[in-house]
Every structure is written in C-alpha cells, then in structure tokens.
PDB file of C-alpha atoms in Angstrom:
ATOM      1  CA  VAL A   1     -22.416  -5.373  -0.015  1.00 75.00           C
ATOM      2  CA  PHE A   2     -22.100  -4.500  -3.708  1.00 84.00           C
ATOM      3  CA  ILE A   3     -20.705  -1.062  -2.822  1.00 87.00           C
ATOM      4  CA  MET A   4     -18.154  -2.662  -0.491  1.00 88.00           C
ATOM      5  CA  ILE A   5     -17.001  -5.007  -3.244  1.00 91.00           C
ATOM      6  CA  ILE A   6     -16.598  -2.029  -5.584  1.00 92.00           C
ATOM      7  CA  GLU A   7     -14.525  -0.215  -2.962  1.00 92.00           C
ATOM      8  CA  LEU A   8     -12.275  -3.246  -2.493  1.00 94.00           C
ATOM      9  CA  LEU A   9     -11.825  -3.709  -6.236  1.00 94.00           C
ATOM     10  CA  PHE A  10     -11.024  -0.031  -6.577  1.00 95.00           C
ATOM     11  CA  ILE A  11      -8.254  -0.127  -3.969  1.00 96.00           C
ATOM     12  CA  ILE A  12      -6.863  -3.307  -5.551  1.00 96.00           C
ATOM     13  CA  TYR A  13      -6.821  -1.582  -8.929  1.00 97.00           C
ATOM     14  CA  LEU A  14      -4.991   1.464  -7.553  1.00 97.00           C
ATOM     15  CA  THR A  15      -2.502  -0.804  -5.787  1.00 97.00           C
ATOM     16  CA  ILE A  16      -1.644  -2.689  -8.979  1.00 97.00           C
ATOM     17  CA  LEU A  17      -1.399   0.597 -10.866  1.00 97.00           C
ATOM     18  CA  ALA A  18       0.995   1.905  -8.217  1.00 98.00           C
ATOM     19  CA  ALA A  19       3.055  -1.282  -8.537  1.00 98.00           C
ATOM     20  CA  ALA A  20       3.153  -0.786 -12.319  1.00 98.00           C
ATOM     21  CA  VAL A  21       4.467   2.762 -11.890  1.00 97.00           C
ATOM     22  CA  GLY A  22       7.056   1.589  -9.384  1.00 97.00           C
ATOM     23  CA  ARG A  23       8.205  -1.264 -11.619  1.00 97.00           C
ATOM     24  CA  ILE A  24       8.966   1.142 -14.463  1.00 97.00           C
ATOM     25  CA  ILE A  25      11.168   3.212 -12.145  1.00 96.00           C
ATOM     26  CA  LEU A  26      12.955   0.188 -10.645  1.00 96.00           C
ATOM     27  CA  GLU A  27      13.549  -1.302 -14.088  1.00 95.00           C
ATOM     28  CA  TYR A  28      15.114   1.975 -15.210  1.00 94.00           C
ATOM     29  CA  PHE A  29      17.657   1.700 -12.368  1.00 92.00           C
ATOM     30  CA  LYS A  30      18.104  -2.031 -13.100  1.00 91.00           C
ATOM     31  CA  PHE A  31      17.158  -3.426  -9.695  1.00 91.00           C
ATOM     32  CA  ASP A  32      17.191  -7.220  -9.363  1.00 89.00           C
ATOM     33  CA  PHE A  33      14.709  -9.219  -7.297  1.00 94.00           C
ATOM     34  CA  CYS A  34      14.700 -12.835  -6.205  1.00 92.00           C
ATOM     35  CA  SER A  35      10.929 -13.302  -6.215  1.00 94.00           C
ATOM     36  CA  PHE A  36       7.680 -11.871  -7.543  1.00 96.00           C
ATOM     37  CA  ILE A  37       6.526 -10.823  -4.056  1.00 96.00           C
ATOM     38  CA  GLU A  38       9.777  -8.965  -3.454  1.00 97.00           C
ATOM     39  CA  GLU A  39       9.401  -7.050  -6.698  1.00 97.00           C
ATOM     40  CA  PHE A  40       5.763  -6.311  -5.883  1.00 98.00           C
ATOM     41  CA  VAL A  41       6.365  -4.804  -2.427  1.00 98.00           C
ATOM     42  CA  PHE A  42       9.233  -2.605  -3.586  1.00 98.00           C
ATOM     43  CA  SER A  43       7.398  -1.550  -6.747  1.00 98.00           C
ATOM     44  CA  THR A  44       4.251  -0.735  -4.788  1.00 98.00           C
ATOM     45  CA  GLY A  45       6.200   1.274  -2.227  1.00 98.00           C
ATOM     46  CA  ILE A  46       7.828   3.346  -4.952  1.00 97.00           C
ATOM     47  CA  GLY A  47       4.577   3.665  -6.901  1.00 98.00           C
ATOM     48  CA  LEU A  48       2.572   4.819  -3.886  1.00 98.00           C
ATOM     49  CA  SER A  49       5.249   7.417  -3.167  1.00 97.00           C
ATOM     50  CA  VAL A  50       4.901   8.717  -6.723  1.00 97.00           C
ATOM     51  CA  ILE A  51       1.132   8.919  -6.271  1.00 97.00           C
ATOM     52  CA  VAL A  52       1.540  10.774  -2.970  1.00 97.00           C
ATOM     53  CA  PHE A  53       3.812  13.442  -4.433  1.00 97.00           C
ATOM     54  CA  SER A  54       1.616  13.675  -7.523  1.00 97.00           C
ATOM     55  CA  VAL A  55      -1.463  14.397  -5.401  1.00 97.00           C
ATOM     56  CA  TRP A  56       0.536  16.935  -3.417  1.00 96.00           C
ATOM     57  CA  GLY A  57       1.710  18.601  -6.633  1.00 96.00           C
ATOM     58  CA  LEU A  58      -1.798  18.750  -8.069  1.00 97.00           C
ATOM     59  CA  GLY A  59      -2.952  20.209  -4.773  1.00 96.00           C
ATOM     60  CA  GLN A  60      -0.361  22.957  -4.965  1.00 95.00           C
ATOM     61  CA  LEU A  61      -1.622  23.806  -8.447  1.00 96.00           C
ATOM     62  CA  GLY A  62      -5.283  23.691  -7.420  1.00 96.00           C
ATOM     63  CA  LEU A  63      -6.026  20.748  -9.710  1.00 97.00           C
ATOM     64  CA  LEU A  64      -7.563  18.271  -7.291  1.00 97.00           C
ATOM     65  CA  TYR A  65     -10.633  17.611  -9.441  1.00 97.00           C
ATOM     66  CA  ALA A  66     -12.113  14.138  -9.714  1.00 96.00           C
ATOM     67  CA  TRP A  67     -12.437  14.282 -13.509  1.00 97.00           C
ATOM     68  CA  PHE A  68      -8.810  15.352 -13.907  1.00 97.00           C
ATOM     69  CA  ILE A  69      -7.512  12.585 -11.621  1.00 97.00           C
ATOM     70  CA  TRP A  70      -9.660   9.978 -13.379  1.00 97.00           C
ATOM     71  CA  LEU A  71      -8.172  11.159 -16.674  1.00 97.00           C
ATOM     72  CA  ILE A  72      -4.642  10.701 -15.302  1.00 97.00           C
ATOM     73  CA  ILE A  73      -5.529   7.212 -14.039  1.00 97.00           C
ATOM     74  CA  LEU A  74      -6.958   6.293 -17.452  1.00 97.00           C
ATOM     75  CA  VAL A  75      -3.863   7.529 -19.299  1.00 97.00           C
ATOM     76  CA  PHE A  76      -1.455   5.674 -17.016  1.00 97.00           C
ATOM     77  CA  SER A  77      -3.592   2.543 -17.146  1.00 96.00           C
ATOM     78  CA  ILE A  78      -3.194   2.526 -20.919  1.00 97.00           C
ATOM     79  CA  LEU A  79       0.503   3.409 -20.916  1.00 97.00           C
ATOM     80  CA  LEU A  80       1.357   0.851 -18.222  1.00 97.00           C
ATOM     81  CA  PHE A  81      -0.881  -1.946 -19.475  1.00 97.00           C
ATOM     82  CA  ASN A  82       1.994  -4.432 -19.836  1.00 97.00           C
ATOM     83  CA  GLU A  83       3.263  -3.780 -16.289  1.00 97.00           C
ATOM     84  CA  PHE A  84      -0.311  -3.963 -14.978  1.00 96.00           C
ATOM     85  CA  ARG A  85      -0.798  -7.324 -16.683  1.00 97.00           C
ATOM     86  CA  PHE A  86       2.561  -8.522 -15.304  1.00 97.00           C
ATOM     87  CA  PHE A  87       1.364  -8.140 -11.714  1.00 97.00           C
ATOM     88  CA  VAL A  88      -2.107  -9.572 -12.351  1.00 96.00           C
ATOM     89  CA  VAL A  89      -0.655 -12.667 -14.034  1.00 96.00           C
ATOM     90  CA  GLY A  90       2.060 -12.874 -11.387  1.00 95.00           C
ATOM     91  CA  PHE A  91      -0.456 -12.990  -8.552  1.00 95.00           C
ATOM     92  CA  VAL A  92      -2.523 -15.640 -10.298  1.00 95.00           C
ATOM     93  CA  ARG A  93       0.584 -17.787 -10.756  1.00 94.00           C
ATOM     94  CA  THR A  94       1.673 -17.174  -7.157  1.00 92.00           C
ATOM     95  CA  LEU A  95      -1.711 -18.262  -5.792  1.00 90.00           C
ATOM     96  CA  LYS A  96      -1.680 -21.389  -7.956  1.00 92.00           C
ATOM     97  CA  LYS A  97       1.820 -22.192  -6.776  1.00 89.00           C
ATOM     98  CA  LEU A  98       0.824 -21.658  -3.158  1.00 86.00           C
ATOM     99  CA  ALA A  99      -2.202 -23.941  -3.553  1.00 84.00           C
ATOM    100  CA  SER A 100      -0.006 -26.708  -4.929  1.00 88.00           C
ATOM    101  CA  LEU A 101       2.582 -26.558  -2.149  1.00 85.00           C
ATOM    102  CA  LYS A 102       2.720 -29.282   0.473  1.00 87.00           C
ATOM    103  CA  LEU A 103       2.999 -27.613   3.868  1.00 90.00           C
ATOM    104  CA  ASN A 104       3.090 -29.045   7.363  1.00 92.00           C
ATOM    105  CA  LEU A 105       0.054 -28.890   9.638  1.00 94.00           C
ATOM    106  CA  PHE A 106       1.405 -25.943  11.635  1.00 95.00           C
ATOM    107  CA  SER A 107       1.800 -23.831   8.489  1.00 94.00           C
ATOM    108  CA  TYR A 108      -1.776 -24.600   7.442  1.00 93.00           C
ATOM    109  CA  ILE A 109      -3.024 -23.555  10.881  1.00 95.00           C
ATOM    110  CA  LEU A 110      -1.085 -20.286  10.629  1.00 96.00           C
ATOM    111  CA  LEU A 111      -2.513 -19.584   7.175  1.00 95.00           C
ATOM    112  CA  ILE A 112      -6.054 -20.230   8.443  1.00 95.00           C
ATOM    113  CA  PHE A 113      -5.545 -17.802  11.334  1.00 96.00           C
ATOM    114  CA  LEU A 114      -4.039 -15.275   8.921  1.00 96.00           C
ATOM    115  CA  PHE A 115      -6.952 -15.606   6.495  1.00 96.00           C
ATOM    116  CA  ILE A 116      -9.582 -15.222   9.237  1.00 97.00           C
ATOM    117  CA  THR A 117      -7.813 -12.181  10.692  1.00 97.00           C
ATOM    118  CA  LEU A 118      -7.481 -10.602   7.260  1.00 97.00           C
ATOM    119  CA  ILE A 119     -11.196 -11.071   6.550  1.00 96.00           C
ATOM    120  CA  MET A 120     -12.197  -9.593   9.914  1.00 96.00           C
ATOM    121  CA  THR A 121      -9.790  -6.677   9.483  1.00 96.00           C
ATOM    122  CA  THR A 122     -11.112  -5.984   5.999  1.00 96.00           C
ATOM    123  CA  VAL A 123     -14.689  -5.941   7.314  1.00 95.00           C
ATOM    124  CA  GLY A 124     -13.592  -3.466   9.993  1.00 94.00           C
ATOM    125  CA  SER A 125     -11.909  -1.310   7.367  1.00 94.00           C
ATOM    126  CA  LEU A 126     -15.136  -1.187   5.330  1.00 94.00           C
ATOM    127  CA  ALA A 127     -17.047   0.284   8.290  1.00 92.00           C
ATOM    128  CA  PRO A 128     -17.574   4.060   8.508  1.00 90.00           C
ATOM    129  CA  PRO A 129     -14.465   5.946   9.723  1.00 89.00           C
ATOM    130  CA  THR A 130     -13.892   6.177  13.462  1.00 88.00           C
ATOM    131  CA  GLY A 131     -10.958   7.037  15.686  1.00 86.00           C
ATOM    132  CA  ASN A 132     -10.116  10.337  17.329  1.00 88.00           C
ATOM    133  CA  ASP A 133      -7.069  11.246  15.226  1.00 90.00           C
ATOM    134  CA  ALA A 134      -8.699  10.064  12.010  1.00 91.00           C
ATOM    135  CA  LEU A 135     -11.796  12.220  12.473  1.00 91.00           C
ATOM    136  CA  THR A 136      -9.878  15.165  13.934  1.00 90.00           C
ATOM    137  CA  TYR A 137      -7.305  15.640  11.206  1.00 91.00           C
ATOM    138  CA  HIS A 138      -6.221  12.543   9.211  1.00 93.00           C
ATOM    139  CA  LEU A 139      -9.509  12.594   7.296  1.00 94.00           C
ATOM    140  CA  ALA A 140     -10.728  16.069   8.239  1.00 93.00           C
ATOM    141  CA  TRP A 141      -8.050  17.999   6.358  1.00 94.00           C
ATOM    142  CA  PRO A 142      -8.198  15.779   3.231  1.00 94.00           C
ATOM    143  CA  ARG A 143     -11.935  16.486   3.166  1.00 94.00           C
ATOM    144  CA  TYR A 144     -11.160  20.209   3.058  1.00 94.00           C
ATOM    145  CA  PHE A 145      -8.553  19.639   0.351  1.00 95.00           C
ATOM    146  CA  ALA A 146     -11.041  17.663  -1.741  1.00 95.00           C
ATOM    147  CA  ARG A 147     -13.695  20.335  -1.325  1.00 95.00           C
ATOM    148  CA  GLU A 148     -11.364  23.211  -2.226  1.00 95.00           C
ATOM    149  CA  HIS A 149      -9.441  21.240  -4.904  1.00 96.00           C
ATOM    150  CA  SER A 150      -6.127  22.339  -3.407  1.00 95.00           C
ATOM    151  CA  ILE A 151      -3.810  21.795  -0.452  1.00 94.00           C
ATOM    152  CA  PHE A 152      -3.445  24.627   2.004  1.00 91.00           C
ATOM    153  CA  HIS A 153      -2.859  25.499   5.628  1.00 89.00           C
ATOM    154  CA  VAL A 154      -6.033  25.135   7.659  1.00 88.00           C
ATOM    155  CA  SER A 155      -6.375  28.211   9.842  1.00 86.00           C
ATOM    156  CA  TYR A 156      -5.812  27.766  13.581  1.00 86.00           C
ATOM    157  CA  SER A 157      -4.585  24.205  13.101  1.00 86.00           C
ATOM    158  CA  ARG A 158      -1.066  23.019  13.847  1.00 85.00           C
ATOM    159  CA  THR A 159      -1.797  19.513  12.521  1.00 84.00           C
ATOM    160  CA  SER A 160      -2.296  20.879   9.002  1.00 83.00           C
ATOM    161  CA  LEU A 161       1.363  21.931   9.103  1.00 82.00           C
ATOM    162  CA  TRP A 162       2.618  18.397   9.719  1.00 84.00           C
ATOM    163  CA  PRO A 163       4.298  16.452   6.902  1.00 81.00           C
ATOM    164  CA  TYR A 164       1.756  14.704   4.702  1.00 88.00           C
ATOM    165  CA  PHE A 165       2.058  11.265   3.177  1.00 94.00           C
ATOM    166  CA  MET A 166      -0.905   9.069   3.987  1.00 95.00           C
ATOM    167  CA  GLU A 167      -3.083  12.171   4.026  1.00 95.00           C
ATOM    168  CA  MET A 168      -2.429  12.535   0.312  1.00 96.00           C
ATOM    169  CA  LEU A 169      -3.722   8.996  -0.242  1.00 97.00           C
ATOM    170  CA  PHE A 170      -6.690   9.799   1.996  1.00 96.00           C
ATOM    171  CA  THR A 171      -7.320  12.886  -0.135  1.00 96.00           C
ATOM    172  CA  LEU A 172      -7.205  10.756  -3.276  1.00 96.00           C
ATOM    173  CA  GLY A 173      -9.647   8.255  -1.791  1.00 95.00           C
ATOM    174  CA  ILE A 174     -12.103  10.959  -0.750  1.00 95.00           C
ATOM    175  CA  ILE A 175     -11.949  12.715  -4.123  1.00 95.00           C
ATOM    176  CA  LEU A 176     -12.486   9.535  -6.122  1.00 94.00           C
ATOM    177  CA  LYS A 177     -14.903   7.730  -3.807  1.00 88.00           C
ATOM    178  CA  ASN A 178     -15.281   8.274  -0.049  1.00 88.00           C
ATOM    179  CA  GLY A 179     -13.668   8.021   3.381  1.00 86.00           C
ATOM    180  CA  ILE A 180     -13.894   4.240   3.406  1.00 92.00           C
ATOM    181  CA  VAL A 181     -11.617   3.997   0.387  1.00 92.00           C
ATOM    182  CA  ALA A 182      -9.279   6.327   2.259  1.00 91.00           C
ATOM    183  CA  LYS A 183      -9.318   3.892   5.196  1.00 93.00           C
ATOM    184  CA  LEU A 184      -8.517   0.990   2.891  1.00 96.00           C
ATOM    185  CA  PHE A 185      -5.197   2.626   2.040  1.00 96.00           C
ATOM    186  CA  HIS A 186      -4.131   2.061   5.641  1.00 96.00           C
ATOM    187  CA  LEU A 187      -5.249  -1.564   5.511  1.00 97.00           C
ATOM    188  CA  LEU A 188      -3.141  -1.846   2.359  1.00 97.00           C
ATOM    189  CA  MET A 189      -0.086  -0.685   4.303  1.00 97.00           C
ATOM    190  CA  GLY A 190      -0.622  -3.438   6.864  1.00 97.00           C
ATOM    191  CA  ILE A 191      -0.908  -6.080   4.148  1.00 97.00           C
ATOM    192  CA  LEU A 192       2.192  -4.743   2.385  1.00 98.00           C
ATOM    193  CA  THR A 193       4.109  -4.887   5.662  1.00 98.00           C
ATOM    194  CA  ALA A 194       3.201  -8.557   6.143  1.00 97.00           C
ATOM    195  CA  LEU A 195       4.118  -9.329   2.520  1.00 97.00           C
ATOM    196  CA  SER A 196       7.444  -7.547   2.996  1.00 98.00           C
ATOM    197  CA  VAL A 197       8.183  -9.634   6.073  1.00 97.00           C
ATOM    198  CA  PHE A 198       7.315 -12.782   4.112  1.00 97.00           C
ATOM    199  CA  SER A 199       9.520 -11.764   1.181  1.00 97.00           C
ATOM    200  CA  PHE A 200      12.433 -10.831   3.435  1.00 97.00           C
ATOM    201  CA  SER A 201      12.166 -14.109   5.352  1.00 96.00           C
ATOM    202  CA  ARG A 202      11.804 -16.120   2.161  1.00 94.00           C
ATOM    203  CA  ARG A 203      15.073 -14.694   0.858  1.00 93.00           C
ATOM    204  CA  TYR A 204      17.022 -15.926   3.891  1.00 92.00           C
ATOM    205  CA  PHE A 205      14.920 -18.763   5.380  1.00 93.00           C
ATOM    206  CA  ASN A 206      12.594 -21.567   4.308  1.00 92.00           C
ATOM    207  CA  LEU A 207       8.910 -21.284   3.398  1.00 92.00           C
ATOM    208  CA  GLN A 208       7.569 -22.459   6.762  1.00 93.00           C
ATOM    209  CA  LEU A 209       9.531 -19.821   8.678  1.00 95.00           C
ATOM    210  CA  SER A 210       8.461 -17.180   6.166  1.00 95.00           C
ATOM    211  CA  ILE A 211       4.790 -18.036   6.699  1.00 96.00           C
ATOM    212  CA  MET A 212       5.301 -17.935  10.452  1.00 96.00           C
ATOM    213  CA  ALA A 213       7.055 -14.553  10.347  1.00 97.00           C
ATOM    214  CA  SER A 214       4.437 -12.866   8.148  1.00 97.00           C
ATOM    215  CA  THR A 215       1.579 -14.362  10.175  1.00 97.00           C
ATOM    216  CA  ILE A 216       3.067 -13.166  13.465  1.00 96.00           C
ATOM    217  CA  CYS A 217       3.522  -9.745  11.871  1.00 97.00           C
ATOM    218  CA  PHE A 218      -0.082  -9.323  10.742  1.00 97.00           C
ATOM    219  CA  LEU A 219      -1.572 -10.991  13.832  1.00 96.00           C
ATOM    220  CA  THR A 220       0.168  -8.480  16.074  1.00 95.00           C
ATOM    221  CA  PRO A 221      -2.716  -6.488  17.638  1.00 93.00           C
ATOM    222  CA  GLY A 222      -0.984  -3.217  16.825  1.00 92.00           C
ATOM    223  CA  ILE A 223      -1.127  -4.164  13.150  1.00 95.00           C
ATOM    224  CA  PHE A 224      -4.590  -5.576  12.524  1.00 94.00           C
ATOM    225  CA  THR A 225      -6.378  -3.153  14.860  1.00 94.00           C
ATOM    226  CA  GLN A 226      -4.618  -0.087  13.435  1.00 94.00           C
ATOM    227  CA  ALA A 227      -5.451  -1.306   9.916  1.00 95.00           C
ATOM    228  CA  THR A 228      -9.145  -0.574  10.528  1.00 95.00           C
ATOM    229  CA  TYR A 229      -8.496   3.138  11.139  1.00 95.00           C
ATOM    230  CA  ALA A 230      -7.462   5.956   8.823  1.00 94.00           C
ATOM    231  CA  TYR A 231      -4.143   6.390  10.609  1.00 95.00           C
ATOM    232  CA  VAL A 232      -0.556   6.696   9.377  1.00 94.00           C
ATOM    233  CA  ASP A 233       1.290   4.247  11.647  1.00 95.00           C
ATOM    234  CA  LEU A 234       1.304   1.259   9.304  1.00 97.00           C
ATOM    235  CA  ALA A 235       2.666   3.373   6.463  1.00 97.00           C
ATOM    236  CA  SER A 236       5.597   4.290   8.698  1.00 96.00           C
ATOM    237  CA  THR A 237       6.013   0.619   9.592  1.00 97.00           C
ATOM    238  CA  PHE A 238       5.967  -0.471   5.951  1.00 98.00           C
ATOM    239  CA  PHE A 239       8.472   2.059   4.669  1.00 97.00           C
ATOM    240  CA  MET A 240      10.792   1.682   7.653  1.00 97.00           C
ATOM    241  CA  PHE A 241      10.841  -2.067   7.133  1.00 97.00           C
ATOM    242  CA  LEU A 242      11.561  -1.560   3.422  1.00 97.00           C
ATOM    243  CA  SER A 243      14.510   0.621   4.377  1.00 96.00           C
ATOM    244  CA  VAL A 244      15.863  -2.115   6.671  1.00 96.00           C
ATOM    245  CA  TYR A 245      15.165  -4.661   3.925  1.00 97.00           C
ATOM    246  CA  SER A 246      17.130  -2.528   1.455  1.00 96.00           C
ATOM    247  CA  PHE A 247      20.010  -2.186   3.899  1.00 95.00           C
ATOM    248  CA  PHE A 248      20.343  -5.973   4.155  1.00 94.00           C
ATOM    249  CA  LEU A 249      20.208  -6.301   0.374  1.00 94.00           C
ATOM    250  CA  TRP A 250      22.950  -3.701   0.043  1.00 93.00           C
ATOM    251  CA  PHE A 251      25.020  -5.287   2.806  1.00 93.00           C
ATOM    252  CA  ASN A 252      24.839  -8.764   1.264  1.00 90.00           C
ATOM    253  CA  SER A 253      25.156  -7.770  -2.391  1.00 87.00           C
ATOM    254  CA  GLY A 254      27.331  -4.692  -2.200  1.00 85.00           C
ATOM    255  CA  SER A 255      25.206  -3.101  -4.935  1.00 83.00           C
ATOM    256  CA  LYS A 256      25.146   0.665  -4.641  1.00 81.00           C
ATOM    257  CA  ARG A 257      21.650   0.733  -6.130  1.00 83.00           C
ATOM    258  CA  TRP A 258      20.197  -0.346  -2.803  1.00 83.00           C
TER     259      TRP A 258
END
C-alpha cells in the first residue's frame, strides 16, 4: 500500500510540474482564462507535450538515464517553484470552495458516483499492467528504450515506427519508477478529459450542468475502463477535446491566440 501511495504522489507531482511548465508558456503568449480549472487543464496539456518532446529529444541523444532525468526534474522544480505553488494553493482553494457550495441532491449523487468510480479506476490502474496492446508494444518498446537509454527502431516491428506521444510518458514512467507509473499517465488523461469537460461546461452553463457533464464523461465505460490500461486512447480524447475547446474560445472571443 505504501508503494502505491508513493506512485500516486509521484504522478501527482509530475502533473503539477507539467502544469507549471505549461503556465509559463501560456503566460508568455498572454492567454486569459476564466477559471483555475481551465488554466490547469490547458497548462497541463501544454506541459505534458513539452515533457513528451523532451523525452523524445533525450532519447535521440542517448541520454535517457534516470539520474539525468531526475536532475532535470530537480532543476525545473526549483526554477518553477512559484508556478508549482500556484497550482497547489489553487487546488486547495478549489476544494474548499467546492465543499462550501450548496448543491441539489442530484448533484451530490453524481459526485458520489464519480468519486466511487474514480477510486475503483485508480485501484485498477495500480494493478500490474495488462492488455494486449499495452504488453505488445505500448509498454514493450518503452522498456527497450529505458534499457538502451535511447529511442530507436525495434527490428522487425512496424509498431515501433508509429508516432509516439504517450509512449514517451510511458518511457519516463518506466525509467523513473515502473510500468504502473506509466499506466497512471493514462489514468491522468482520463481525469484531465473530465476536468476539461467540466471547465468547458462551467464557462457556458451553470454548476449543476457542469457536474453532470463531467460525471457522464468519466462514467462512460470507454473512459474509466480504458484508464486502467497503458493505452493511448484517452490522450487522443483529451487533446482533441482541448482543440474543440480552443475553437469555441476563438470563435466567441475572436482572439487569434486561440
């Protein structure tokens, strides 16, 4: 149980660090957000993309060593301390605000179902990796990359020629910890998708409808079951929804930044 808690805390830490990286980039381009959750999902999406391409770049240079990656994480943790603290404090304030809200009975029921499903999905994600595609190539090739400290074409394999995104996060998880941490990255994508749906709905509708929309999103079997595997589908879902989200923001604001 202690090891599982460490793995969860580790993925939370990397998520907040990714959000901190993304916030720096979005602030540079002067993006405006209407809520903390909205800023978090966009910042995390950008930050995770930076991490993905960074892992890929290190792999091309043959620098996928645990000590070197830990050093990079330490340096960025120090440099981005203020942004890191911004998201930690922001989540604490958001949870306090949520606890103080007066919701109707239906919203409370939805939140209970959402909480139970999230707990069960997290437990499933902490189990040893399973799934045909995950064991065949989603985790298999990252294991080779971690062992060889570089990214390369695996002989006699067409899947190692496919575009990589989540596989770079899986590689990072395996290098720094194990395959379970790699799986937790996919769970993260499911949670980010639900948060994005909530944020999008909150911008245009009331709180009750936003809770309903995000709950329906995460309670969709294709979401919470996929979240327990080291697959790539939820990453595609998250980033495609962010693109639609951005389109609506551009359409309504006319800002070319979106």
